[in-house]
């Protein structure tokens, strides 16, 4: 019989394990951000802000709203404007930091590191909910040591905040798939709404969850629908103020952001340029895409005898995207299959693409093994699997690069960790058989 003192010691020991892993995660992210990354890449400062988040955050902190300065947008660089190009949450997040600490890059990077460390803890909790503590510890260690998780921490990308919010969302989605509950549905819906304000594609995700809920609870279709609509309602409540703001500015229904068409066309160029393993340079494909986009805008300007605004350009590229699917359906299908692969390895250059592939390929193979054993053990992995499939497919259709796969890598890591443990157990059994 285990006494209360022994039980207390075991509990402290169990907590100690995860604390050590979180410290390792923080130290790794810190060393990568402030020592290794500056050696690997050109020195990063606010002037090398490829997506304009610094400009948007400064304007927000000055009370100008989500306002983009002249020269920040590479397509419409001639004029400043209130924009729908970016979702609002990350610029707002930066503006709060600027208001409290000033526009100091090292403070932003440190907060990114803290968010990544907290994500490691949430990954541990999610894995423990689905499998057990052993798998959770392995998942946390792999997360804490994975260089691709840390790659975007030093830079002003919304992935850092999004990965954290997505992990929180997935924790409650996992709970919902374990037990239907209106309260859990509402919390999950609110978190998905917040995540949608960081990355616009998230607001479609609930519709991807619905078939999974019907599959998980085949005898409770009525309750599934109630929980789904509760989730959907909370998500809409969260994003609706921003949707109303967009309608007030444009008189069009834009739930979070515009830009779907331009990203779709960039995905077309990337698919053709990076087909197979010949080029594999996202940066070069984007150079070609930007040139094509400027030509589209110039022809439109010549035809209308005026320079188009942001919403006109958005409408033009949406129309061109639909035409490209109609005119080249085979190319569109090929793009999807190419994108499913490119999503896991395509980087800014051929060297980066090879490096990412070397890191991700073993992880994906182990994840497939973990998925096999999970299905064999009848583990409830539906929410993780749906998330991975959703993000892979939506980016394969639009624009697939390895950067966009980083938010779902924690869930690939969870499957891979279960695969590692099962592989280890099988090898141990075989080794024992040889030496016995």
mmCIF file with all atom_site columns, C-alpha atoms in Angstrom, residues 32-226:
data_model
loop_
_atom_site.group_PDB
_atom_site.id
_atom_site.type_symbol
_atom_site.label_atom_id
_atom_site.label_alt_id
_atom_site.label_comp_id
_atom_site.label_asym_id
_atom_site.label_entity_id
_atom_site.label_seq_id
_atom_site.pdbx_PDB_ins_code
_atom_site.Cartn_x
_atom_site.Cartn_y
_atom_site.Cartn_z
_atom_site.occupancy
_atom_site.B_iso_or_equiv
_atom_site.pdbx_formal_charge
_atom_site.auth_seq_id
_atom_site.auth_comp_id
_atom_site.auth_asym_id
_atom_site.auth_atom_id
_atom_site.pdbx_PDB_model_num
ATOM 1   C CA . UNK A 1 32  ? 17.772  30.265 -30.935 1.00 0.00 ? 32  UNK A CA 1
ATOM 2   C CA . UNK A 1 33  ? 16.210  33.742 -31.026 1.00 0.00 ? 33  UNK A CA 1
ATOM 3   C CA . UNK A 1 34  ? 19.051  35.789 -29.610 1.00 0.00 ? 34  UNK A CA 1
ATOM 4   C CA . UNK A 1 35  ? 22.164  33.796 -30.575 1.00 0.00 ? 35  UNK A CA 1
ATOM 5   C CA . UNK A 1 36  ? 21.630  31.211 -33.331 1.00 0.00 ? 36  UNK A CA 1
ATOM 6   C CA . UNK A 1 37  ? 19.082  32.979 -35.539 1.00 0.00 ? 37  UNK A CA 1
ATOM 7   C CA . UNK A 1 38  ? 21.178  36.161 -35.979 1.00 0.00 ? 38  UNK A CA 1
ATOM 8   C CA . UNK A 1 39  ? 24.055  33.938 -37.167 1.00 0.00 ? 39  UNK A CA 1
ATOM 9   C CA . UNK A 1 40  ? 21.877  31.987 -39.638 1.00 0.00 ? 40  UNK A CA 1
ATOM 10  C CA . UNK A 1 41  ? 19.875  34.882 -41.117 1.00 0.00 ? 41  UNK A CA 1
ATOM 11  C CA . UNK A 1 42  ? 20.530  38.516 -41.953 1.00 0.00 ? 42  UNK A CA 1
ATOM 12  C CA . UNK A 1 43  ? 20.139  40.723 -38.864 1.00 0.00 ? 43  UNK A CA 1
ATOM 13  C CA . UNK A 1 44  ? 16.424  41.253 -38.352 1.00 0.00 ? 44  UNK A CA 1
ATOM 14  C CA . UNK A 1 45  ? 14.966  44.618 -37.446 1.00 0.00 ? 45  UNK A CA 1
ATOM 15  C CA . UNK A 1 46  ? 11.659  46.426 -37.901 1.00 0.00 ? 46  UNK A CA 1
ATOM 16  C CA . UNK A 1 47  ? 12.661  47.511 -41.412 1.00 0.00 ? 47  UNK A CA 1
ATOM 17  C CA . UNK A 1 48  ? 12.669  43.861 -42.538 1.00 0.00 ? 48  UNK A CA 1
ATOM 18  C CA . UNK A 1 49  ? 8.994   43.358 -41.798 1.00 0.00 ? 49  UNK A CA 1
ATOM 19  C CA . UNK A 1 50  ? 7.713   41.496 -44.838 1.00 0.00 ? 50  UNK A CA 1
ATOM 20  C CA . UNK A 1 51  ? 4.027   41.601 -43.873 1.00 0.00 ? 51  UNK A CA 1
ATOM 21  C CA . UNK A 1 52  ? 3.709   45.127 -42.532 1.00 0.00 ? 52  UNK A CA 1
ATOM 22  C CA . UNK A 1 53  ? 2.746   44.184 -38.976 1.00 0.00 ? 53  UNK A CA 1
ATOM 23  C CA . UNK A 1 54  ? 5.092   46.759 -37.437 1.00 0.00 ? 54  UNK A CA 1
ATOM 24  C CA . UNK A 1 55  ? 3.508   49.576 -39.468 1.00 0.00 ? 55  UNK A CA 1
ATOM 25  C CA . UNK A 1 56  ? -0.003  48.390 -38.605 1.00 0.00 ? 56  UNK A CA 1
ATOM 26  C CA . UNK A 1 57  ? 0.830   48.088 -34.892 1.00 0.00 ? 57  UNK A CA 1
ATOM 27  C CA . UNK A 1 58  ? 2.346   51.571 -34.755 1.00 0.00 ? 58  UNK A CA 1
ATOM 28  C CA . UNK A 1 59  ? -0.733  53.046 -36.426 1.00 0.00 ? 59  UNK A CA 1
ATOM 29  C CA . UNK A 1 60  ? -3.036  51.183 -34.036 1.00 0.00 ? 60  UNK A CA 1
ATOM 30  C CA . UNK A 1 61  ? -1.084  52.422 -31.011 1.00 0.00 ? 61  UNK A CA 1
ATOM 31  C CA . UNK A 1 62  ? -1.446  55.992 -32.379 1.00 0.00 ? 62  UNK A CA 1
ATOM 32  C CA . UNK A 1 63  ? -5.227  55.588 -32.740 1.00 0.00 ? 63  UNK A CA 1
ATOM 33  C CA . UNK A 1 64  ? -5.284  55.439 -36.558 1.00 0.00 ? 64  UNK A CA 1
ATOM 34  C CA . UNK A 1 65  ? -6.847  51.976 -36.658 1.00 0.00 ? 65  UNK A CA 1
ATOM 35  C CA . UNK A 1 66  ? -5.665  49.153 -38.903 1.00 0.00 ? 66  UNK A CA 1
ATOM 36  C CA . UNK A 1 67  ? -3.973  51.606 -41.225 1.00 0.00 ? 67  UNK A CA 1
ATOM 37  C CA . UNK A 1 68  ? -1.228  50.668 -43.681 1.00 0.00 ? 68  UNK A CA 1
ATOM 38  C CA . UNK A 1 69  ? 1.474   53.180 -44.614 1.00 0.00 ? 69  UNK A CA 1
ATOM 39  C CA . UNK A 1 70  ? 2.605   54.054 -48.103 1.00 0.00 ? 70  UNK A CA 1
ATOM 40  C CA . UNK A 1 71  ? 5.170   51.590 -49.488 1.00 0.00 ? 71  UNK A CA 1
ATOM 41  C CA . UNK A 1 72  ? 4.344   48.727 -47.087 1.00 0.00 ? 72  UNK A CA 1
ATOM 42  C CA . UNK A 1 73  ? 2.053   46.745 -49.429 1.00 0.00 ? 73  UNK A CA 1
ATOM 43  C CA . UNK A 1 74  ? 4.152   45.639 -52.451 1.00 0.00 ? 74  UNK A CA 1
ATOM 44  C CA . UNK A 1 75  ? 1.131   45.650 -54.789 1.00 0.00 ? 75  UNK A CA 1
ATOM 45  C CA . UNK A 1 76  ? -0.529  48.927 -53.842 1.00 0.00 ? 76  UNK A CA 1
ATOM 46  C CA . UNK A 1 77  ? 2.502   50.809 -52.571 1.00 0.00 ? 77  UNK A CA 1
ATOM 47  C CA . UNK A 1 78  ? 1.460   54.242 -53.897 1.00 0.00 ? 78  UNK A CA 1
ATOM 48  C CA . UNK A 1 79  ? -1.042  55.137 -51.206 1.00 0.00 ? 79  UNK A CA 1
ATOM 49  C CA . UNK A 1 80  ? -1.731  54.717 -47.497 1.00 0.00 ? 80  UNK A CA 1
ATOM 50  C CA . UNK A 1 81  ? -5.115  53.440 -46.404 1.00 0.00 ? 81  UNK A CA 1
ATOM 51  C CA . UNK A 1 82  ? -7.295  51.704 -43.867 1.00 0.00 ? 82  UNK A CA 1
ATOM 52  C CA . UNK A 1 83  ? -6.814  48.054 -44.767 1.00 0.00 ? 83  UNK A CA 1
ATOM 53  C CA . UNK A 1 84  ? -8.533  44.683 -44.743 1.00 0.00 ? 84  UNK A CA 1
ATOM 54  C CA . UNK A 1 85  ? -5.354  42.978 -45.924 1.00 0.00 ? 85  UNK A CA 1
ATOM 55  C CA . UNK A 1 86  ? -4.378  41.621 -42.489 1.00 0.00 ? 86  UNK A CA 1
ATOM 56  C CA . UNK A 1 87  ? -6.495  40.166 -39.668 1.00 0.00 ? 87  UNK A CA 1
ATOM 57  C CA . UNK A 1 88  ? -6.529  42.464 -36.631 1.00 0.00 ? 88  UNK A CA 1
ATOM 58  C CA . UNK A 1 89  ? -5.426  40.396 -33.641 1.00 0.00 ? 89  UNK A CA 1
ATOM 59  C CA . UNK A 1 90  ? -1.652  40.252 -34.153 1.00 0.00 ? 90  UNK A CA 1
ATOM 60  C CA . UNK A 1 91  ? -1.278  43.976 -34.980 1.00 0.00 ? 91  UNK A CA 1
ATOM 61  C CA . UNK A 1 92  ? -3.412  44.703 -31.878 1.00 0.00 ? 92  UNK A CA 1
ATOM 62  C CA . UNK A 1 93  ? -1.210  42.359 -29.831 1.00 0.00 ? 93  UNK A CA 1
ATOM 63  C CA . UNK A 1 94  ? 1.917   44.230 -31.032 1.00 0.00 ? 94  UNK A CA 1
ATOM 64  C CA . UNK A 1 95  ? 0.348   47.638 -30.434 1.00 0.00 ? 95  UNK A CA 1
ATOM 65  C CA . UNK A 1 96  ? -0.373  46.724 -26.789 1.00 0.00 ? 96  UNK A CA 1
ATOM 66  C CA . UNK A 1 97  ? 3.290   45.708 -26.365 1.00 0.00 ? 97  UNK A CA 1
ATOM 67  C CA . UNK A 1 98  ? 4.422   48.969 -28.017 1.00 0.00 ? 98  UNK A CA 1
ATOM 68  C CA . UNK A 1 99  ? 2.132   50.998 -25.755 1.00 0.00 ? 99  UNK A CA 1
ATOM 69  C CA . UNK A 1 100 ? 3.515   49.300 -22.630 1.00 0.00 ? 100 UNK A CA 1
ATOM 70  C CA . UNK A 1 101 ? 7.206   48.916 -23.492 1.00 0.00 ? 101 UNK A CA 1
ATOM 71  C CA . UNK A 1 102 ? 7.788   50.995 -26.625 1.00 0.00 ? 102 UNK A CA 1
ATOM 72  C CA . UNK A 1 103 ? 8.598   49.582 -30.080 1.00 0.00 ? 103 UNK A CA 1
ATOM 73  C CA . UNK A 1 104 ? 11.347  47.256 -28.859 1.00 0.00 ? 104 UNK A CA 1
ATOM 74  C CA . UNK A 1 105 ? 11.933  44.130 -30.914 1.00 0.00 ? 105 UNK A CA 1
ATOM 75  C CA . UNK A 1 106 ? 13.630  42.200 -28.087 1.00 0.00 ? 106 UNK A CA 1
ATOM 76  C CA . UNK A 1 107 ? 10.492  42.591 -25.900 1.00 0.00 ? 107 UNK A CA 1
ATOM 77  C CA . UNK A 1 108 ? 8.280   41.228 -28.701 1.00 0.00 ? 108 UNK A CA 1
ATOM 78  C CA . UNK A 1 109 ? 10.680  38.314 -29.176 1.00 0.00 ? 109 UNK A CA 1
ATOM 79  C CA . UNK A 1 110 ? 10.731  37.552 -25.448 1.00 0.00 ? 110 UNK A CA 1
ATOM 80  C CA . UNK A 1 111 ? 6.910   37.491 -25.339 1.00 0.00 ? 111 UNK A CA 1
ATOM 81  C CA . UNK A 1 112 ? 6.939   35.187 -28.389 1.00 0.00 ? 112 UNK A CA 1
ATOM 82  C CA . UNK A 1 113 ? 9.270   32.862 -26.435 1.00 0.00 ? 113 UNK A CA 1
ATOM 83  C CA . UNK A 1 114 ? 6.907   32.871 -23.433 1.00 0.00 ? 114 UNK A CA 1
ATOM 84  C CA . UNK A 1 115 ? 3.937   32.057 -25.710 1.00 0.00 ? 115 UNK A CA 1
ATOM 85  C CA . UNK A 1 116 ? 5.872   29.167 -27.271 1.00 0.00 ? 116 UNK A CA 1
ATOM 86  C CA . UNK A 1 117 ? 6.730   27.796 -23.817 1.00 0.00 ? 117 UNK A CA 1
ATOM 87  C CA . UNK A 1 118 ? 3.070   28.000 -22.756 1.00 0.00 ? 118 UNK A CA 1
ATOM 88  C CA . UNK A 1 119 ? 2.105   26.213 -25.982 1.00 0.00 ? 119 UNK A CA 1
ATOM 89  C CA . UNK A 1 120 ? 4.471   23.399 -24.988 1.00 0.00 ? 120 UNK A CA 1
ATOM 90  C CA . UNK A 1 121 ? 2.510   23.067 -21.720 1.00 0.00 ? 121 UNK A CA 1
ATOM 91  C CA . UNK A 1 122 ? -0.834  22.997 -23.569 1.00 0.00 ? 122 UNK A CA 1
ATOM 92  C CA . UNK A 1 123 ? 0.523   20.319 -25.952 1.00 0.00 ? 123 UNK A CA 1
ATOM 93  C CA . UNK A 1 124 ? 1.424   18.265 -22.868 1.00 0.00 ? 124 UNK A CA 1
ATOM 94  C CA . UNK A 1 125 ? -2.136  18.633 -21.489 1.00 0.00 ? 125 UNK A CA 1
ATOM 95  C CA . UNK A 1 126 ? -3.783  17.793 -24.843 1.00 0.00 ? 126 UNK A CA 1
ATOM 96  C CA . UNK A 1 127 ? -1.621  14.681 -25.261 1.00 0.00 ? 127 UNK A CA 1
ATOM 97  C CA . UNK A 1 128 ? -2.333  13.549 -21.702 1.00 0.00 ? 128 UNK A CA 1
ATOM 98  C CA . UNK A 1 129 ? -6.070  13.965 -22.374 1.00 0.00 ? 129 UNK A CA 1
ATOM 99  C CA . UNK A 1 130 ? -5.883  11.772 -25.495 1.00 0.00 ? 130 UNK A CA 1
ATOM 100 C CA . UNK A 1 131 ? -3.203  9.212  -24.562 1.00 0.00 ? 131 UNK A CA 1
ATOM 101 C CA . UNK A 1 132 ? -1.356  9.239  -21.224 1.00 0.00 ? 132 UNK A CA 1
ATOM 102 C CA . UNK A 1 133 ? 1.345   11.061 -19.281 1.00 0.00 ? 133 UNK A CA 1
ATOM 103 C CA . UNK A 1 134 ? 4.180   9.099  -20.900 1.00 0.00 ? 134 UNK A CA 1
ATOM 104 C CA . UNK A 1 135 ? 3.176   10.123 -24.428 1.00 0.00 ? 135 UNK A CA 1
ATOM 105 C CA . UNK A 1 136 ? 2.570   13.674 -23.170 1.00 0.00 ? 136 UNK A CA 1
ATOM 106 C CA . UNK A 1 137 ? 6.124   13.931 -21.825 1.00 0.00 ? 137 UNK A CA 1
ATOM 107 C CA . UNK A 1 138 ? 7.620   12.685 -25.095 1.00 0.00 ? 138 UNK A CA 1
ATOM 108 C CA . UNK A 1 139 ? 5.455   15.120 -27.093 1.00 0.00 ? 139 UNK A CA 1
ATOM 109 C CA . UNK A 1 140 ? 6.600   18.008 -24.920 1.00 0.00 ? 140 UNK A CA 1
ATOM 110 C CA . UNK A 1 141 ? 10.274  17.056 -25.292 1.00 0.00 ? 141 UNK A CA 1
ATOM 111 C CA . UNK A 1 142 ? 9.992   16.767 -29.097 1.00 0.00 ? 142 UNK A CA 1
ATOM 112 C CA . UNK A 1 143 ? 8.173   20.122 -29.207 1.00 0.00 ? 143 UNK A CA 1
ATOM 113 C CA . UNK A 1 144 ? 10.847  21.724 -27.012 1.00 0.00 ? 144 UNK A CA 1
ATOM 114 C CA . UNK A 1 145 ? 13.637  20.489 -29.308 1.00 0.00 ? 145 UNK A CA 1
ATOM 115 C CA . UNK A 1 146 ? 12.024  21.053 -32.716 1.00 0.00 ? 146 UNK A CA 1
ATOM 116 C CA . UNK A 1 147 ? 13.848  23.918 -34.519 1.00 0.00 ? 147 UNK A CA 1
ATOM 117 C CA . UNK A 1 148 ? 10.956  24.619 -36.913 1.00 0.00 ? 148 UNK A CA 1
ATOM 118 C CA . UNK A 1 149 ? 8.716   25.508 -33.969 1.00 0.00 ? 149 UNK A CA 1
ATOM 119 C CA . UNK A 1 150 ? 11.176  28.272 -33.055 1.00 0.00 ? 150 UNK A CA 1
ATOM 120 C CA . UNK A 1 151 ? 11.994  29.501 -36.568 1.00 0.00 ? 151 UNK A CA 1
ATOM 121 C CA . UNK A 1 152 ? 9.424   32.321 -36.650 1.00 0.00 ? 152 UNK A CA 1
ATOM 122 C CA . UNK A 1 153 ? 9.776   33.456 -33.023 1.00 0.00 ? 153 UNK A CA 1
ATOM 123 C CA . UNK A 1 154 ? 12.401  36.155 -33.825 1.00 0.00 ? 154 UNK A CA 1
ATOM 124 C CA . UNK A 1 155 ? 10.251  37.691 -36.573 1.00 0.00 ? 155 UNK A CA 1
ATOM 125 C CA . UNK A 1 156 ? 7.020   39.673 -36.725 1.00 0.00 ? 156 UNK A CA 1
ATOM 126 C CA . UNK A 1 157 ? 4.794   36.876 -37.979 1.00 0.00 ? 157 UNK A CA 1
ATOM 127 C CA . UNK A 1 158 ? 1.352   36.094 -36.600 1.00 0.00 ? 158 UNK A CA 1
ATOM 128 C CA . UNK A 1 159 ? 2.204   32.366 -36.402 1.00 0.00 ? 159 UNK A CA 1
ATOM 129 C CA . UNK A 1 160 ? 3.675   32.840 -32.910 1.00 0.00 ? 160 UNK A CA 1
ATOM 130 C CA . UNK A 1 161 ? 0.428   34.121 -31.417 1.00 0.00 ? 161 UNK A CA 1
ATOM 131 C CA . UNK A 1 162 ? -1.747  31.886 -33.589 1.00 0.00 ? 162 UNK A CA 1
ATOM 132 C CA . UNK A 1 163 ? -0.008  28.637 -32.556 1.00 0.00 ? 163 UNK A CA 1
ATOM 133 C CA . UNK A 1 164 ? -0.709  29.483 -28.905 1.00 0.00 ? 164 UNK A CA 1
ATOM 134 C CA . UNK A 1 165 ? -4.401  30.362 -29.452 1.00 0.00 ? 165 UNK A CA 1
ATOM 135 C CA . UNK A 1 166 ? -4.904  27.335 -31.708 1.00 0.00 ? 166 UNK A CA 1
ATOM 136 C CA . UNK A 1 167 ? -3.481  25.060 -28.998 1.00 0.00 ? 167 UNK A CA 1
ATOM 137 C CA . UNK A 1 168 ? -5.950  26.496 -26.470 1.00 0.00 ? 168 UNK A CA 1
ATOM 138 C CA . UNK A 1 169 ? -8.784  25.981 -28.980 1.00 0.00 ? 169 UNK A CA 1
ATOM 139 C CA . UNK A 1 170 ? -7.723  22.379 -29.609 1.00 0.00 ? 170 UNK A CA 1
ATOM 140 C CA . UNK A 1 171 ? -7.659  21.621 -25.881 1.00 0.00 ? 171 UNK A CA 1
ATOM 141 C CA . UNK A 1 172 ? -11.386 22.418 -25.640 1.00 0.00 ? 172 UNK A CA 1
ATOM 142 C CA . UNK A 1 173 ? -12.191 20.769 -28.963 1.00 0.00 ? 173 UNK A CA 1
ATOM 143 C CA . UNK A 1 174 ? -10.533 17.580 -27.675 1.00 0.00 ? 174 UNK A CA 1
ATOM 144 C CA . UNK A 1 175 ? -12.629 17.860 -24.488 1.00 0.00 ? 175 UNK A CA 1
ATOM 145 C CA . UNK A 1 176 ? -15.753 18.300 -26.634 1.00 0.00 ? 176 UNK A CA 1
ATOM 146 C CA . UNK A 1 177 ? -14.968 15.128 -28.587 1.00 0.00 ? 177 UNK A CA 1
ATOM 147 C CA . UNK A 1 178 ? -14.596 13.272 -25.285 1.00 0.00 ? 178 UNK A CA 1
ATOM 148 C CA . UNK A 1 179 ? -17.867 14.537 -23.804 1.00 0.00 ? 179 UNK A CA 1
ATOM 149 C CA . UNK A 1 180 ? -20.535 16.676 -25.471 1.00 0.00 ? 180 UNK A CA 1
ATOM 150 C CA . UNK A 1 181 ? -21.151 19.799 -23.427 1.00 0.00 ? 181 UNK A CA 1
ATOM 151 C CA . UNK A 1 182 ? -22.729 23.156 -24.246 1.00 0.00 ? 182 UNK A CA 1
ATOM 152 C CA . UNK A 1 183 ? -20.274 24.924 -21.927 1.00 0.00 ? 183 UNK A CA 1
ATOM 153 C CA . UNK A 1 184 ? -17.254 23.308 -23.608 1.00 0.00 ? 184 UNK A CA 1
ATOM 154 C CA . UNK A 1 185 ? -18.764 24.072 -27.031 1.00 0.00 ? 185 UNK A CA 1
ATOM 155 C CA . UNK A 1 186 ? -19.142 27.739 -26.160 1.00 0.00 ? 186 UNK A CA 1
ATOM 156 C CA . UNK A 1 187 ? -15.578 28.028 -24.850 1.00 0.00 ? 187 UNK A CA 1
ATOM 157 C CA . UNK A 1 188 ? -14.239 26.236 -27.954 1.00 0.00 ? 188 UNK A CA 1
ATOM 158 C CA . UNK A 1 189 ? -16.319 28.510 -30.209 1.00 0.00 ? 189 UNK A CA 1
ATOM 159 C CA . UNK A 1 190 ? -15.033 31.659 -28.492 1.00 0.00 ? 190 UNK A CA 1
ATOM 160 C CA . UNK A 1 191 ? -11.429 30.453 -28.842 1.00 0.00 ? 191 UNK A CA 1
ATOM 161 C CA . UNK A 1 192 ? -11.934 29.565 -32.525 1.00 0.00 ? 192 UNK A CA 1
ATOM 162 C CA . UNK A 1 193 ? -13.357 33.069 -33.005 1.00 0.00 ? 193 UNK A CA 1
ATOM 163 C CA . UNK A 1 194 ? -10.257 34.606 -31.407 1.00 0.00 ? 194 UNK A CA 1
ATOM 164 C CA . UNK A 1 195 ? -8.027  32.351 -33.553 1.00 0.00 ? 195 UNK A CA 1
ATOM 165 C CA . UNK A 1 196 ? -9.979  33.475 -36.652 1.00 0.00 ? 196 UNK A CA 1
ATOM 166 C CA . UNK A 1 197 ? -9.072  37.092 -35.891 1.00 0.00 ? 197 UNK A CA 1
ATOM 167 C CA . UNK A 1 198 ? -5.436  35.993 -36.051 1.00 0.00 ? 198 UNK A CA 1
ATOM 168 C CA . UNK A 1 199 ? -5.741  33.829 -39.191 1.00 0.00 ? 199 UNK A CA 1
ATOM 169 C CA . UNK A 1 200 ? -8.869  34.213 -41.280 1.00 0.00 ? 200 UNK A CA 1
ATOM 170 C CA . UNK A 1 201 ? -9.152  30.620 -42.513 1.00 0.00 ? 201 UNK A CA 1
ATOM 171 C CA . UNK A 1 202 ? -10.068 29.397 -39.015 1.00 0.00 ? 202 UNK A CA 1
ATOM 172 C CA . UNK A 1 203 ? -13.697 30.542 -39.180 1.00 0.00 ? 203 UNK A CA 1
ATOM 173 C CA . UNK A 1 204 ? -14.484 27.736 -41.672 1.00 0.00 ? 204 UNK A CA 1
ATOM 174 C CA . UNK A 1 205 ? -12.990 25.073 -39.387 1.00 0.00 ? 205 UNK A CA 1
ATOM 175 C CA . UNK A 1 206 ? -16.197 24.426 -37.322 1.00 0.00 ? 206 UNK A CA 1
ATOM 176 C CA . UNK A 1 207 ? -17.915 23.097 -40.466 1.00 0.00 ? 207 UNK A CA 1
ATOM 177 C CA . UNK A 1 208 ? -15.055 20.604 -40.797 1.00 0.00 ? 208 UNK A CA 1
ATOM 178 C CA . UNK A 1 209 ? -15.614 19.505 -37.188 1.00 0.00 ? 209 UNK A CA 1
ATOM 179 C CA . UNK A 1 210 ? -19.330 18.751 -37.606 1.00 0.00 ? 210 UNK A CA 1
ATOM 180 C CA . UNK A 1 211 ? -18.966 15.433 -39.548 1.00 0.00 ? 211 UNK A CA 1
ATOM 181 C CA . UNK A 1 212 ? -16.380 14.350 -36.974 1.00 0.00 ? 212 UNK A CA 1
ATOM 182 C CA . UNK A 1 213 ? -18.789 15.034 -34.116 1.00 0.00 ? 213 UNK A CA 1
ATOM 183 C CA . UNK A 1 214 ? -21.529 13.030 -35.865 1.00 0.00 ? 214 UNK A CA 1
ATOM 184 C CA . UNK A 1 215 ? -19.038 10.157 -36.284 1.00 0.00 ? 215 UNK A CA 1
ATOM 185 C CA . UNK A 1 216 ? -17.894 10.341 -32.639 1.00 0.00 ? 216 UNK A CA 1
ATOM 186 C CA . UNK A 1 217 ? -21.452 10.492 -31.245 1.00 0.00 ? 217 UNK A CA 1
ATOM 187 C CA . UNK A 1 218 ? -23.668 8.588  -33.725 1.00 0.00 ? 218 UNK A CA 1
ATOM 188 C CA . UNK A 1 219 ? -26.483 8.104  -31.201 1.00 0.00 ? 219 UNK A CA 1
ATOM 189 C CA . UNK A 1 220 ? -26.596 11.758 -30.100 1.00 0.00 ? 220 UNK A CA 1
ATOM 190 C CA . UNK A 1 221 ? -27.271 13.692 -33.312 1.00 0.00 ? 221 UNK A CA 1
ATOM 191 C CA . UNK A 1 222 ? -29.602 16.180 -31.607 1.00 0.00 ? 222 UNK A CA 1
ATOM 192 C CA . UNK A 1 223 ? -27.067 17.071 -28.926 1.00 0.00 ? 223 UNK A CA 1
ATOM 193 C CA . UNK A 1 224 ? -24.296 17.239 -31.551 1.00 0.00 ? 224 UNK A CA 1
ATOM 194 C CA . UNK A 1 225 ? -26.294 19.874 -33.458 1.00 0.00 ? 225 UNK A CA 1
ATOM 195 C CA . UNK A 1 226 ? -26.982 21.858 -30.267 1.00 0.00 ? 226 UNK A CA 1
#
